[in-house]
PDB file of C-alpha atoms in Angstrom:
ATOM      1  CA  UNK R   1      -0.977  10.709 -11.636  1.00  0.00           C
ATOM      2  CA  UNK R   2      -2.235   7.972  -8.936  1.00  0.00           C
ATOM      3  CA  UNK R   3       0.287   9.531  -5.775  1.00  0.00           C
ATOM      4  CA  UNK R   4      -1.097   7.776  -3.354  1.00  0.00           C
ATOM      5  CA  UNK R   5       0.243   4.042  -2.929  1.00  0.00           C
ATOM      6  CA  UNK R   6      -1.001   2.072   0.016  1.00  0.00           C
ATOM      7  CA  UNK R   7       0.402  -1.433   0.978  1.00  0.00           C
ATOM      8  CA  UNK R   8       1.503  -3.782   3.737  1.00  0.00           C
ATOM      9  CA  UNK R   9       4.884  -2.924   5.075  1.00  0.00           C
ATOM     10  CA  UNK R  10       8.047  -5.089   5.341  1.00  0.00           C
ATOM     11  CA  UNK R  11      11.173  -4.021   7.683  1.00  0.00           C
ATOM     12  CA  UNK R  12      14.423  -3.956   7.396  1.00  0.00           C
ATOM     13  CA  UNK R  13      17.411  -2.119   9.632  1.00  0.00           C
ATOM     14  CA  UNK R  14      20.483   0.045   8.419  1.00  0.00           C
ATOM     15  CA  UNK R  15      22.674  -0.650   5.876  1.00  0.00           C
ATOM     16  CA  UNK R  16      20.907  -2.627   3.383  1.00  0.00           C
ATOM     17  CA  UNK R  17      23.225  -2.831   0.844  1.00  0.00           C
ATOM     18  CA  UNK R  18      22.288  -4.128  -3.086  1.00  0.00           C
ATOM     19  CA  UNK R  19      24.275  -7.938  -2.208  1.00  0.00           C
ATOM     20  CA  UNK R  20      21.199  -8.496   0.308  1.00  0.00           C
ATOM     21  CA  UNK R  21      18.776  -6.947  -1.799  1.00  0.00           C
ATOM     22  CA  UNK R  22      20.068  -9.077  -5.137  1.00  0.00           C
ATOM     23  CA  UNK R  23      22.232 -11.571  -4.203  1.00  0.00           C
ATOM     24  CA  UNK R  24      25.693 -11.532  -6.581  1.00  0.00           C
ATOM     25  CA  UNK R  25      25.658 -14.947  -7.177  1.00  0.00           C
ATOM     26  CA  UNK R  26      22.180 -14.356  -9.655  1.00  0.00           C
ATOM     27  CA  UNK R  27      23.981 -11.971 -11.543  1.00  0.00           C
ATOM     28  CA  UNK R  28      23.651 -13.800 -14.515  1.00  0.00           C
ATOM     29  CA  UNK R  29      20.023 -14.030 -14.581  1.00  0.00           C
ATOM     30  CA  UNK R  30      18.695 -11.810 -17.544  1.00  0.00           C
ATOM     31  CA  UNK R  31      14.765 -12.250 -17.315  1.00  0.00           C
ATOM     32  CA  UNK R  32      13.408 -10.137 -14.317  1.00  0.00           C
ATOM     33  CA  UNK R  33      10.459 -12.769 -13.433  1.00  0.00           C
ATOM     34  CA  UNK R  34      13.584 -15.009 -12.619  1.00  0.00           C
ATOM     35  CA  UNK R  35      15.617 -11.912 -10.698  1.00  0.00           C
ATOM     36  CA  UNK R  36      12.459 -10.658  -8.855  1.00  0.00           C
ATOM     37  CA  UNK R  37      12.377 -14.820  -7.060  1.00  0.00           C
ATOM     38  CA  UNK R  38      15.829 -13.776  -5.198  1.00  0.00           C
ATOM     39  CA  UNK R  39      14.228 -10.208  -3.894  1.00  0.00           C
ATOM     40  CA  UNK R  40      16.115  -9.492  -0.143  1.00  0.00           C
ATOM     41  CA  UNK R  41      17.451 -12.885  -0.295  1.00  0.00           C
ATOM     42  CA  UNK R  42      20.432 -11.849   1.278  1.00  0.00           C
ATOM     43  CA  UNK R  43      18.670  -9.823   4.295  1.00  0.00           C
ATOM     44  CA  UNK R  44      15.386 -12.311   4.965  1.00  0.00           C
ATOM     45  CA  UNK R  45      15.032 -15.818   2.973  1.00  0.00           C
ATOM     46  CA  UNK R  46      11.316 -15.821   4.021  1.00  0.00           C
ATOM     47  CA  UNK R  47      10.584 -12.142   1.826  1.00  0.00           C
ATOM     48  CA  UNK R  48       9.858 -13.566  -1.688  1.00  0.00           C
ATOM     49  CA  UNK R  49       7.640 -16.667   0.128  1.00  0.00           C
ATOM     50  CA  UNK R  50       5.674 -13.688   2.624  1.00  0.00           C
ATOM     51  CA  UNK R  51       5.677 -10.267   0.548  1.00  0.00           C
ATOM     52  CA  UNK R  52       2.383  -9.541  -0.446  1.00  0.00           C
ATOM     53  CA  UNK R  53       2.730  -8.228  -3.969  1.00  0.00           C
ATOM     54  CA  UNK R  54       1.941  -4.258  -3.664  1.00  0.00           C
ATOM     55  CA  UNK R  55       3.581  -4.030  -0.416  1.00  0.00           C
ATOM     56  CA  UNK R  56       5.868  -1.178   1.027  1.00  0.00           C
ATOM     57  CA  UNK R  57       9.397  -1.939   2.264  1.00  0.00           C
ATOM     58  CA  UNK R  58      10.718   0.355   5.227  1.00  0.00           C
ATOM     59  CA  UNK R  59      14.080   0.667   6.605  1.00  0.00           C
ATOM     60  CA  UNK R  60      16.686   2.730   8.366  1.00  0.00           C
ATOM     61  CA  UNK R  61      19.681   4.354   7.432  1.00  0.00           C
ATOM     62  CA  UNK R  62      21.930   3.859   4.022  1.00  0.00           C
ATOM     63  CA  UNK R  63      18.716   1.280   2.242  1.00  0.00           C
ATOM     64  CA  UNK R  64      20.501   0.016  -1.025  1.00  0.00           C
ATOM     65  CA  UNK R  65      24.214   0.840  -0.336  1.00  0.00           C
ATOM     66  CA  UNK R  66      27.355  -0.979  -2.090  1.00  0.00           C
ATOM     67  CA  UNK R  67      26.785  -1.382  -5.772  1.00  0.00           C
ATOM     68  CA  UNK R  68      25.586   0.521  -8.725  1.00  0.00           C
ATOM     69  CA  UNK R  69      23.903  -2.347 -10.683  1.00  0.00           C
ATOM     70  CA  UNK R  70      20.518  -1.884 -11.334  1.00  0.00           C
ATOM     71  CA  UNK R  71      19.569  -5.606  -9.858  1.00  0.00           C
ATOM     72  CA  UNK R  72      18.765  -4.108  -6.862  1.00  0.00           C
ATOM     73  CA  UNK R  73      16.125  -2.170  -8.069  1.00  0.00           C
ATOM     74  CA  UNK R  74      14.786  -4.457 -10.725  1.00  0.00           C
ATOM     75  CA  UNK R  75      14.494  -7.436  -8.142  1.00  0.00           C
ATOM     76  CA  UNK R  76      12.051  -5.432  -6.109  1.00  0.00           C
ATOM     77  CA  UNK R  77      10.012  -3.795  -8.590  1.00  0.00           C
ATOM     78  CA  UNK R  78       9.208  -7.175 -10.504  1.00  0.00           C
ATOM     79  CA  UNK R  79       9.242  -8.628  -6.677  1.00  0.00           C
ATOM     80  CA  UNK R  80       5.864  -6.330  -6.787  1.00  0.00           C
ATOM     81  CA  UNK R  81       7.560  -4.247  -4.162  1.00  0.00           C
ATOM     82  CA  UNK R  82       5.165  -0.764  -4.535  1.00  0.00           C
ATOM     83  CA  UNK R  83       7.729   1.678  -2.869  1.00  0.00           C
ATOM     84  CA  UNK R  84      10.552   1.850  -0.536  1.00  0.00           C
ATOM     85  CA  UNK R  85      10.369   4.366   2.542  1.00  0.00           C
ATOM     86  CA  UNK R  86      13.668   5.080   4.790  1.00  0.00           C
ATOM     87  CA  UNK R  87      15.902   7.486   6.635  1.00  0.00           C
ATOM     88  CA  UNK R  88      17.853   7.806   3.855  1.00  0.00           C
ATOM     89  CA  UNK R  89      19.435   6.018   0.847  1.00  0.00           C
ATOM     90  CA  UNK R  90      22.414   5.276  -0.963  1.00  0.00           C
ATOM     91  CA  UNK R  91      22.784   7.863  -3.705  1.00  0.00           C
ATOM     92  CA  UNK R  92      23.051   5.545  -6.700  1.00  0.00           C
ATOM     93  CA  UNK R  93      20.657   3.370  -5.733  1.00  0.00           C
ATOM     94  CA  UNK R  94      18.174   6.479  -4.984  1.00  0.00           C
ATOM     95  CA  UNK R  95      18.579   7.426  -8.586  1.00  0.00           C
ATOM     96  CA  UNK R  96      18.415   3.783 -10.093  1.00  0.00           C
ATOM     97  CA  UNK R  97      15.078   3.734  -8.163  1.00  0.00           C
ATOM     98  CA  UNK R  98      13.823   6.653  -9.693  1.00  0.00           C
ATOM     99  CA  UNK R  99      15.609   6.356 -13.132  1.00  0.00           C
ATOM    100  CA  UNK R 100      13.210   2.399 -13.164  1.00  0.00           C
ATOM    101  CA  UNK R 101      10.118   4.292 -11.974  1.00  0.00           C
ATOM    102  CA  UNK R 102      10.148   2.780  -8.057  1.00  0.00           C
ATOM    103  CA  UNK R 103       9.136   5.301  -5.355  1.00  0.00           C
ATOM    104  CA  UNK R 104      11.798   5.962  -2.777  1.00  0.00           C
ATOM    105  CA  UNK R 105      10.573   8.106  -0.140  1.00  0.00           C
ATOM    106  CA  UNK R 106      13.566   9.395   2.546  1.00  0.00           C
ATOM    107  CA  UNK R 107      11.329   9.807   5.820  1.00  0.00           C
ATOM    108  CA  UNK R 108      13.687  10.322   8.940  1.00  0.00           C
ATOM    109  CA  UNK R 109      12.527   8.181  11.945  1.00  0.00           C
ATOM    110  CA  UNK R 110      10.543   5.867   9.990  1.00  0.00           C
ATOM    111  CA  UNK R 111      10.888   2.734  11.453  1.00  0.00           C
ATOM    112  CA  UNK R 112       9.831   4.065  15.363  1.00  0.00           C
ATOM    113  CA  UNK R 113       6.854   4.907  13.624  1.00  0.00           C
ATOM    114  CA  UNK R 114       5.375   2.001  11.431  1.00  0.00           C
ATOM    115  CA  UNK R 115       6.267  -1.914  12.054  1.00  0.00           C
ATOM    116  CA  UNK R 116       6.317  -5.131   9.930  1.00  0.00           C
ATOM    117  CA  UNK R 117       2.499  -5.968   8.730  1.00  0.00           C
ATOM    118  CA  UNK R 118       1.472  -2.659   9.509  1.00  0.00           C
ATOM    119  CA  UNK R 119      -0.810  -0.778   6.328  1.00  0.00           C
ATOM    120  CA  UNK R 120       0.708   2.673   5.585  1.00  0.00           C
ATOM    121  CA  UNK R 121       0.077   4.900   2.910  1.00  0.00           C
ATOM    122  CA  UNK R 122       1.848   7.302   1.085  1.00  0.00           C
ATOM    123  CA  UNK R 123       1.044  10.803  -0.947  1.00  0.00           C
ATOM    124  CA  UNK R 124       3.793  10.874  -3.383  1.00  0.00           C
ATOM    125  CA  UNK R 125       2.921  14.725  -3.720  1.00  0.00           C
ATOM    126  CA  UNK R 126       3.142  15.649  -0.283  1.00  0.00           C
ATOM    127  CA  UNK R 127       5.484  13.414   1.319  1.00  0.00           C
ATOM    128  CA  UNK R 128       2.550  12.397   4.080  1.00  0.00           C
ATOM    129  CA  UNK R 129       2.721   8.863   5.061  1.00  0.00           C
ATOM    130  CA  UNK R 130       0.114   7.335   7.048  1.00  0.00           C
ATOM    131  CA  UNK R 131       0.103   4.247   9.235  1.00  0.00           C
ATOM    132  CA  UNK R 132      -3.527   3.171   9.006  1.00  0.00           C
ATOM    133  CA  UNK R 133      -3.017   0.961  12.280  1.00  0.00           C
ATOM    134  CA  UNK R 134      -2.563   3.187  14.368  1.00  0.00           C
ATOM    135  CA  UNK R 135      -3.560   6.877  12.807  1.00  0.00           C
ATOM    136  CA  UNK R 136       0.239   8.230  13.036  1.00  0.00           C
ATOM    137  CA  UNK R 137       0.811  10.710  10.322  1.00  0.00           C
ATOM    138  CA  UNK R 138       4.449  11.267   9.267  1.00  0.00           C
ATOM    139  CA  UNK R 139       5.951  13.667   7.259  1.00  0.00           C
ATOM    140  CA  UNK R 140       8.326  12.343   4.824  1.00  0.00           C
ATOM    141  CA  UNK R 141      10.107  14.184   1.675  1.00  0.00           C
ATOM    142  CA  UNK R 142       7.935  15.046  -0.946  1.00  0.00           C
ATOM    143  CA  UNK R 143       9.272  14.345  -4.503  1.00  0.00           C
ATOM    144  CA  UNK R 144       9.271  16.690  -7.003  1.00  0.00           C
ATOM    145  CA  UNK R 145       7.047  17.229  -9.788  1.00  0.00           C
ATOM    146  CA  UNK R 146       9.467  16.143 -12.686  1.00  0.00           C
ATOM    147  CA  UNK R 147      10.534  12.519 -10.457  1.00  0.00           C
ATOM    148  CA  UNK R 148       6.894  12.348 -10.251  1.00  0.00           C
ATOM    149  CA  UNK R 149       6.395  12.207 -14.034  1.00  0.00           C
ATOM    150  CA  UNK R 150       9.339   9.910 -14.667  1.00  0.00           C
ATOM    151  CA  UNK R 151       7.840   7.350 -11.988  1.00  0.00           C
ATOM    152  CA  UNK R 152       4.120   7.777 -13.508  1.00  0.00           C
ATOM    153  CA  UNK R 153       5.513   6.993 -17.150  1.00  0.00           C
ATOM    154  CA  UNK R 154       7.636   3.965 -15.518  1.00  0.00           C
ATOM    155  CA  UNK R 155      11.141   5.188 -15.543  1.00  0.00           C
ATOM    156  CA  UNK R 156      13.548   7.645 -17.133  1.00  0.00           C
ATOM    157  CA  UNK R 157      13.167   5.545 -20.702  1.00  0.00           C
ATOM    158  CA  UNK R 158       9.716   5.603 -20.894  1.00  0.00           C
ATOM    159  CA  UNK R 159       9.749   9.178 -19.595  1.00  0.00           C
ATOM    160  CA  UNK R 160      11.987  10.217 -22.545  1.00  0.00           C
ATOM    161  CA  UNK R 161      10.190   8.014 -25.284  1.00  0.00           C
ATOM    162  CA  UNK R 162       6.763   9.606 -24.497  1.00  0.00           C
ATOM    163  CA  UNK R 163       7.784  12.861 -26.342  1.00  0.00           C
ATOM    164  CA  UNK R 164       9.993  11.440 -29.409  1.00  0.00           C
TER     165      UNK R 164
END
């Protein structure tokens, strides 16, 4: 597997929850090219216009909290979003991620350590997360070797079809 993603990195505070990631109002959007054009909508209006595709989102406390749909998630993969990198997450969302093969990385004390624009990358396997702007090294969680293989097959579905 290809564990180490490296991208541009987008902020965002505590508290993120899925109406600012995928705005309710689009719920009725069913192609994900048209759900990935409302991406953090609800937190920053500029995102979809200024997010490099391949980029890393990092936030604080709670990322993803409120909902269960799976919007949230499929807005920012499709929105070319490469993984997401916080203190900590809301459970559901956490597994959504996973469950739609999107790297979620829980690193405590992220955001003192990287800022918006800033080039970080990440070892899936390890949990190490470099800021290549300024040669911090951070140690996030490291995911396990069986949410490694559902992520490098694209998602619990894929992971399961593989060995039908």
């Amino acid at each position: 597997m290809h564990s180490i993603i490296q991208g541009k990195v987008w902020t965002f505070g505590n508290n993120i929850d899925t109406d600012q990631i995928y705005p309710g109002r689009y719920l009725e959007l069913t192609e994900h090219s048209d759900i990935a054009k409302h991406a953090m909508e609800g937190a920053d209006s500029n995102f979809i216009k200024e997010f490099i595709k391949g980029g890393i989102i990092v936030a604080g406390d709670n990322f993803g909290c409120g909902s269960s749909r799976e919007h949230a998630t499929i807005t920012l993969k499709n929105a070319g979003v490469s993984a997401i990198v916080a203190n900590s997450f809301a459970r559901i969302f956490y597994r959504n991620a996973i469950n739609l093969g999107l790297p979620v990385i829980t690193c405590d004390g992220i955001l003192s350590k990287v800022k918006k624009g800033d080039t970080i990358s990440i070892d899936l396997q390890s949990g190490i997360i470099r800021n290549l702007d300024n040669n911090v090294v951070i140690e996030g969680d490291k995911l396990s070797e069986h949410v490694l293989n559902i992520i490098e097959r694209g998602g619990v579905i894929p992971f399961f079809k593989k060995d039908l």
